[in-house]
GROMACS .gro file of C-alpha atoms in nm:
model
  298
    1UNK     CA    1   4.809  -2.278  -0.442
    2UNK     CA    2   4.940  -2.628  -0.360
    3UNK     CA    3   4.796  -2.876  -0.105
    4UNK     CA    4   5.038  -2.772   0.176
    5UNK     CA    5   4.944  -2.408   0.148
    6UNK     CA    6   4.573  -2.501   0.154
    7UNK     CA    7   4.626  -2.695   0.478
    8UNK     CA    8   4.811  -2.400   0.633
    9UNK     CA    9   4.529  -2.163   0.538
   10UNK     CA   10   4.276  -2.404   0.682
   11UNK     CA   11   4.439  -2.400   1.026
   12UNK     CA   12   4.512  -2.024   1.015
   13UNK     CA   13   4.885  -2.039   0.934
   14UNK     CA   14   4.926  -1.749   0.691
   15UNK     CA   15   5.276  -1.635   0.580
   16UNK     CA   16   5.399  -1.302   0.710
   17UNK     CA   17   5.394  -1.015   0.465
   18UNK     CA   18   5.732  -0.954   0.312
   19UNK     CA   19   5.875  -0.613   0.387
   20UNK     CA   20   6.085  -0.454   0.121
   21UNK     CA   21   6.458  -0.482   0.177
   22UNK     CA   22   6.585  -0.127   0.236
   23UNK     CA   23   6.924  -0.223   0.093
   24UNK     CA   24   6.770  -0.298  -0.247
   25UNK     CA   25   6.688   0.006  -0.451
   26UNK     CA   26   6.487  -0.017  -0.765
   27UNK     CA   27   6.587   0.178  -1.073
   28UNK     CA   28   6.309   0.429  -1.017
   29UNK     CA   29   6.406   0.480  -0.656
   30UNK     CA   30   6.773   0.521  -0.756
   31UNK     CA   31   6.692   0.800  -0.994
   32UNK     CA   32   6.479   0.979  -0.733
   33UNK     CA   33   6.733   0.950  -0.454
   34UNK     CA   34   7.036   1.039  -0.654
   35UNK     CA   35   6.939   1.277  -0.933
   36UNK     CA   36   7.203   1.345  -1.194
   37UNK     CA   37   7.280   1.713  -1.246
   38UNK     CA   38   7.469   1.845  -1.544
   39UNK     CA   39   7.772   2.066  -1.482
   40UNK     CA   40   7.719   2.426  -1.583
   41UNK     CA   41   7.926   2.538  -1.874
   42UNK     CA   42   8.175   2.813  -1.783
   43UNK     CA   43   8.112   3.134  -1.973
   44UNK     CA   44   8.292   3.463  -2.007
   45UNK     CA   45   8.639   3.556  -2.118
   46UNK     CA   46   8.921   3.306  -2.085
   47UNK     CA   47   9.159   3.336  -1.787
   48UNK     CA   48   9.434   3.589  -1.820
   49UNK     CA   49   9.703   3.323  -1.833
   50UNK     CA   50   9.537   3.146  -2.125
   51UNK     CA   51   9.481   3.467  -2.313
   52UNK     CA   52   9.839   3.572  -2.247
   53UNK     CA   53   9.963   3.257  -2.418
   54UNK     CA   54   9.739   3.332  -2.714
   55UNK     CA   55   9.890   3.682  -2.746
   56UNK     CA   56  10.243   3.537  -2.716
   57UNK     CA   57  10.170   3.279  -2.988
   58UNK     CA   58  10.028   3.549  -3.217
   59UNK     CA   59  10.341   3.760  -3.188
   60UNK     CA   60  10.587   3.471  -3.216
   61UNK     CA   61  10.396   3.323  -3.512
   62UNK     CA   62  10.417   3.648  -3.704
   63UNK     CA   63  10.794   3.677  -3.643
   64UNK     CA   64  10.887   3.328  -3.775
   65UNK     CA   65  11.062   3.493  -4.072
   66UNK     CA   66  11.332   3.622  -3.830
   67UNK     CA   67  11.433   3.282  -3.696
   68UNK     CA   68  11.813   3.255  -3.686
   69UNK     CA   69  11.834   3.602  -3.847
   70UNK     CA   70  11.965   3.827  -3.562
   71UNK     CA   71  12.111   4.081  -3.804
   72UNK     CA   72  11.767   4.162  -3.955
   73UNK     CA   73  11.555   4.110  -3.639
   74UNK     CA   74  11.297   4.376  -3.550
   75UNK     CA   75  11.409   4.672  -3.337
   76UNK     CA   76  11.058   4.752  -3.226
   77UNK     CA   77  10.714   4.598  -3.183
   78UNK     CA   78  10.383   4.767  -3.118
   79UNK     CA   79  10.082   4.558  -3.018
   80UNK     CA   80   9.737   4.695  -3.084
   81UNK     CA   81   9.438   4.551  -2.903
   82UNK     CA   82   9.078   4.615  -3.003
   83UNK     CA   83   8.855   4.617  -2.688
   84UNK     CA   84   8.480   4.656  -2.736
   85UNK     CA   85   8.400   4.715  -2.374
   86UNK     CA   86   8.579   4.817  -2.045
   87UNK     CA   87   8.583   4.451  -1.926
   88UNK     CA   88   8.795   4.347  -2.226
   89UNK     CA   89   9.042   4.625  -2.168
   90UNK     CA   90   9.069   4.540  -1.797
   91UNK     CA   91   9.139   4.180  -1.890
   92UNK     CA   92   9.408   4.272  -2.143
   93UNK     CA   93   9.571   4.501  -1.887
   94UNK     CA   94   9.610   4.193  -1.666
   95UNK     CA   95   9.730   3.993  -1.964
   96UNK     CA   96  10.002   4.246  -2.045
   97UNK     CA   97  10.104   4.290  -1.679
   98UNK     CA   98  10.051   4.669  -1.701
   99UNK     CA   99  10.112   4.703  -1.328
  100UNK     CA  100  10.458   4.538  -1.368
  101UNK     CA  101  10.637   4.743  -1.635
  102UNK     CA  102  10.874   4.541  -1.849
  103UNK     CA  103  10.759   4.198  -1.733
  104UNK     CA  104  10.561   4.111  -2.047
  105UNK     CA  105  10.847   4.230  -2.273
  106UNK     CA  106  11.094   4.021  -2.076
  107UNK     CA  107  10.873   3.708  -2.097
  108UNK     CA  108  10.814   3.771  -2.470
  109UNK     CA  109  11.192   3.804  -2.531
  110UNK     CA  110  11.243   3.471  -2.349
  111UNK     CA  111  10.983   3.288  -2.554
  112UNK     CA  112  11.114   3.445  -2.877
  113UNK     CA  113  11.462   3.323  -2.792
  114UNK     CA  114  11.324   2.974  -2.734
  115UNK     CA  115  11.196   2.993  -3.091
  116UNK     CA  116  11.537   3.107  -3.224
  117UNK     CA  117  11.428   3.468  -3.266
  118UNK     CA  118  11.681   3.701  -3.112
  119UNK     CA  119  11.602   4.072  -3.084
  120UNK     CA  120  11.853   4.356  -3.027
  121UNK     CA  121  11.941   4.444  -2.670
  122UNK     CA  122  11.760   4.778  -2.681
  123UNK     CA  123  11.448   4.669  -2.871
  124UNK     CA  124  11.123   4.846  -2.780
  125UNK     CA  125  10.779   4.703  -2.708
  126UNK     CA  126  10.468   4.921  -2.689
  127UNK     CA  127  10.098   4.845  -2.667
  128UNK     CA  128   9.778   5.043  -2.712
  129UNK     CA  129   9.407   4.982  -2.668
  130UNK     CA  130   9.145   5.084  -2.926
  131UNK     CA  131   8.767   5.096  -2.895
  132UNK     CA  132   8.648   5.135  -3.258
  133UNK     CA  133   8.897   4.993  -3.512
  134UNK     CA  134   9.257   4.879  -3.524
  135UNK     CA  135   9.511   5.112  -3.686
  136UNK     CA  136   9.729   5.019  -3.977
  137UNK     CA  137   9.950   4.728  -3.873
  138UNK     CA  138  10.196   4.488  -4.028
  139UNK     CA  139   9.996   4.185  -3.915
  140UNK     CA  140   9.637   4.143  -3.793
  141UNK     CA  141   9.449   3.852  -3.639
  142UNK     CA  142   9.112   3.884  -3.472
  143UNK     CA  143   9.124   4.178  -3.233
  144UNK     CA  144   9.502   4.191  -3.233
  145UNK     CA  145   9.737   4.392  -3.455
  146UNK     CA  146  10.119   4.396  -3.465
  147UNK     CA  147  10.333   4.670  -3.617
  148UNK     CA  148  10.693   4.561  -3.681
  149UNK     CA  149  10.991   4.797  -3.717
  150UNK     CA  150  11.304   4.635  -3.854
  151UNK     CA  151  11.643   4.758  -3.976
  152UNK     CA  152  11.547   4.712  -4.338
  153UNK     CA  153  11.304   5.001  -4.321
  154UNK     CA  154  11.457   5.347  -4.373
  155UNK     CA  155  11.528   5.534  -4.055
  156UNK     CA  156  11.337   5.859  -4.006
  157UNK     CA  157  11.522   6.179  -3.917
  158UNK     CA  158  11.587   6.231  -3.546
  159UNK     CA  159  11.301   6.376  -3.349
  160UNK     CA  160  11.409   6.676  -3.145
  161UNK     CA  161  11.225   6.826  -2.849
  162UNK     CA  162  11.297   7.043  -2.546
  163UNK     CA  163  11.181   7.057  -2.189
  164UNK     CA  164  11.182   7.370  -1.972
  165UNK     CA  165  11.039   7.455  -1.633
  166UNK     CA  166  10.739   7.684  -1.614
  167UNK     CA  167  10.706   7.634  -1.238
  168UNK     CA  168  10.990   7.492  -1.029
  169UNK     CA  169  11.366   7.485  -1.083
  170UNK     CA  170  11.565   7.256  -1.312
  171UNK     CA  171  11.940   7.199  -1.304
  172UNK     CA  172  11.953   7.340  -1.662
  173UNK     CA  173  11.753   7.615  -1.824
  174UNK     CA  174  11.639   7.364  -2.090
  175UNK     CA  175  11.691   7.007  -2.187
  176UNK     CA  176  11.716   6.901  -2.549
  177UNK     CA  177  11.579   6.555  -2.633
  178UNK     CA  178  11.741   6.391  -2.939
  179UNK     CA  179  11.604   6.054  -3.037
  180UNK     CA  180  11.924   5.973  -3.228
  181UNK     CA  181  12.131   5.995  -2.905
  182UNK     CA  182  11.890   5.854  -2.650
  183UNK     CA  183  11.540   5.707  -2.636
  184UNK     CA  184  11.463   5.738  -2.265
  185UNK     CA  185  11.498   6.050  -2.050
  186UNK     CA  186  11.445   5.996  -1.682
  187UNK     CA  187  11.284   6.276  -1.475
  188UNK     CA  188  11.333   6.310  -1.101
  189UNK     CA  189  11.461   6.518  -0.812
  190UNK     CA  190  11.834   6.509  -0.777
  191UNK     CA  191  12.097   6.372  -1.013
  192UNK     CA  192  12.095   6.014  -0.888
  193UNK     CA  193  11.893   5.792  -0.663
  194UNK     CA  194  11.878   5.428  -0.561
  195UNK     CA  195  11.561   5.242  -0.661
  196UNK     CA  196  11.381   4.977  -0.453
  197UNK     CA  197  11.570   4.705  -0.640
  198UNK     CA  198  11.903   4.860  -0.536
  199UNK     CA  199  11.983   4.985  -0.884
  200UNK     CA  200  12.127   5.335  -0.907
  201UNK     CA  201  11.917   5.553  -1.137
  202UNK     CA  202  12.057   5.861  -1.310
  203UNK     CA  203  11.808   6.131  -1.398
  204UNK     CA  204  11.846   6.303  -1.737
  205UNK     CA  205  11.604   6.588  -1.656
  206UNK     CA  206  11.696   6.697  -1.306
  207UNK     CA  207  11.466   6.884  -1.067
  208UNK     CA  208  11.700   7.044  -0.812
  209UNK     CA  209  11.704   6.914  -0.460
  210UNK     CA  210  11.727   7.166  -0.178
  211UNK     CA  211  12.091   7.072  -0.112
  212UNK     CA  212  12.201   7.087  -0.476
  213UNK     CA  213  12.436   7.368  -0.584
  214UNK     CA  214  12.247   7.663  -0.731
  215UNK     CA  215  11.916   7.579  -0.560
  216UNK     CA  216  11.693   7.883  -0.522
  217UNK     CA  217  11.452   7.836  -0.231
  218UNK     CA  218  11.201   8.073  -0.384
  219UNK     CA  219  11.214   7.942  -0.737
  220UNK     CA  220  11.231   7.580  -0.631
  221UNK     CA  221  10.992   7.598  -0.337
  222UNK     CA  222  10.775   7.317  -0.477
  223UNK     CA  223  11.057   7.093  -0.596
  224UNK     CA  224  11.022   6.870  -0.289
  225UNK     CA  225  10.686   6.742  -0.419
  226UNK     CA  226  10.865   6.565  -0.705
  227UNK     CA  227  10.983   6.206  -0.648
  228UNK     CA  228  11.346   6.119  -0.696
  229UNK     CA  229  11.229   5.867  -0.958
  230UNK     CA  230  10.914   6.030  -1.082
  231UNK     CA  231  10.869   5.965  -1.456
  232UNK     CA  232  11.039   5.936  -1.794
  233UNK     CA  233  10.994   6.069  -2.146
  234UNK     CA  234  11.049   5.792  -2.396
  235UNK     CA  235  11.085   5.807  -2.773
  236UNK     CA  236  10.847   5.564  -2.943
  237UNK     CA  237  11.030   5.461  -3.260
  238UNK     CA  238  10.722   5.274  -3.392
  239UNK     CA  239  10.501   5.586  -3.385
  240UNK     CA  240  10.794   5.833  -3.415
  241UNK     CA  241  10.680   6.037  -3.119
  242UNK     CA  242  10.758   6.097  -2.751
  243UNK     CA  243  10.547   5.964  -2.470
  244UNK     CA  244  10.540   6.003  -2.093
  245UNK     CA  245  10.575   5.700  -1.867
  246UNK     CA  246  10.521   5.739  -1.491
  247UNK     CA  247  10.749   5.561  -1.250
  248UNK     CA  248  10.621   5.420  -0.914
  249UNK     CA  249  10.738   5.735  -0.736
  250UNK     CA  250  10.505   5.945  -0.945
  251UNK     CA  251  10.190   5.734  -0.901
  252UNK     CA  252   9.909   5.766  -0.648
  253UNK     CA  253  10.014   5.430  -0.509
  254UNK     CA  254  10.344   5.591  -0.423
  255UNK     CA  255  10.176   5.889  -0.263
  256UNK     CA  256  10.225   6.118  -0.562
  257UNK     CA  257  10.051   6.235  -0.882
  258UNK     CA  258  10.128   6.328  -1.238
  259UNK     CA  259   9.913   6.503  -1.499
  260UNK     CA  260   9.939   6.625  -1.856
  261UNK     CA  261   9.767   6.949  -1.954
  262UNK     CA  262   9.720   6.959  -2.334
  263UNK     CA  263   9.721   7.278  -2.545
  264UNK     CA  264   9.337   7.265  -2.564
  265UNK     CA  265   9.327   7.286  -2.179
  266UNK     CA  266   9.212   6.928  -2.138
  267UNK     CA  267   9.373   6.741  -1.848
  268UNK     CA  268   9.496   6.380  -1.855
  269UNK     CA  269   9.581   6.192  -1.538
  270UNK     CA  270   9.890   5.980  -1.584
  271UNK     CA  271   9.831   5.726  -1.314
  272UNK     CA  272   9.882   5.379  -1.469
  273UNK     CA  273  10.220   5.212  -1.430
  274UNK     CA  274  10.374   5.110  -1.763
  275UNK     CA  275  10.125   5.305  -1.969
  276UNK     CA  276  10.256   5.533  -2.241
  277UNK     CA  277  10.092   5.871  -2.257
  278UNK     CA  278  10.168   6.033  -2.598
  279UNK     CA  279  10.302   6.385  -2.585
  280UNK     CA  280  10.230   6.664  -2.826
  281UNK     CA  281  10.411   6.988  -2.869
  282UNK     CA  282  10.288   7.239  -2.611
  283UNK     CA  283  10.190   6.983  -2.349
  284UNK     CA  284  10.252   7.081  -1.986
  285UNK     CA  285  10.359   6.808  -1.747
  286UNK     CA  286  10.258   6.855  -1.385
  287UNK     CA  287  10.471   6.672  -1.131
  288UNK     CA  288  10.349   6.634  -0.770
  289UNK     CA  289  10.105   6.918  -0.816
  290UNK     CA  290  10.385   7.173  -0.770
  291UNK     CA  291  10.629   7.160  -1.063
  292UNK     CA  292  10.521   7.230  -1.422
  293UNK     CA  293  10.731   7.137  -1.724
  294UNK     CA  294  10.672   7.243  -2.082
  295UNK     CA  295  10.732   6.995  -2.365
  296UNK     CA  296  10.790   7.135  -2.714
  297UNK     CA  297  10.892   6.973  -3.043
  298UNK     CA  298  11.172   7.149  -3.232
   0.00000   0.00000   0.00000
């Protein structure tokens, strides 16, 4: 303490206590008033868009050998997906746009073309989910498998089948399906109809409408329950079998229903758009709860 301060103290002049400046924050105060929190790490499966790109890259990468080789390009692809739980399968259904039939195939074709891989106009794309193990495939990576069918592989003999009506009335007594002549056989009420897109659809397996020639009101009393664009039977060249695909008019979302009754009396609801339901000889296909068709291999 210097002489001046001693004099001030002697006469009672003491300096006022300094109050802390609220604008000055010490390091300890800073850490208490503004704690730093770490961002939580996002867990769970990747978003569908990211996973979709991974699937696309897998397929495109395995088809590099066909770049600039349109004459030997594959005529069919079948994607197998191993899903260990229902959540995985739900995610891959979003990835493959199962509720928008044909969209994934169209996008895949576009990306293949960008990579100089041109597939035939009528090439087929199928997918299937598996819970235990993947089937035999041409290529495999992680939980994905790809089976490739190209022109260099020997063609199998045509697969023949027939469809008749057990309940309801068809335009013909029976329809013969020949995979060598056609690969998709549309089923619906009436010969032709116009779809929501404006496209005119021609049915190959015709359920008679009540104003069609030869309609029998007693025999075809339940025909009206069938949609004009109800379903289709498609030949799967990869698996060499026929499968049922349900069109929007045959789905619950369209106010309708479709079922398959197998020879062992088990029932399978066909209610997912774009899903292939394999058919075996002796299967009965129920349309709208009123018409029953019999599918048989020849």
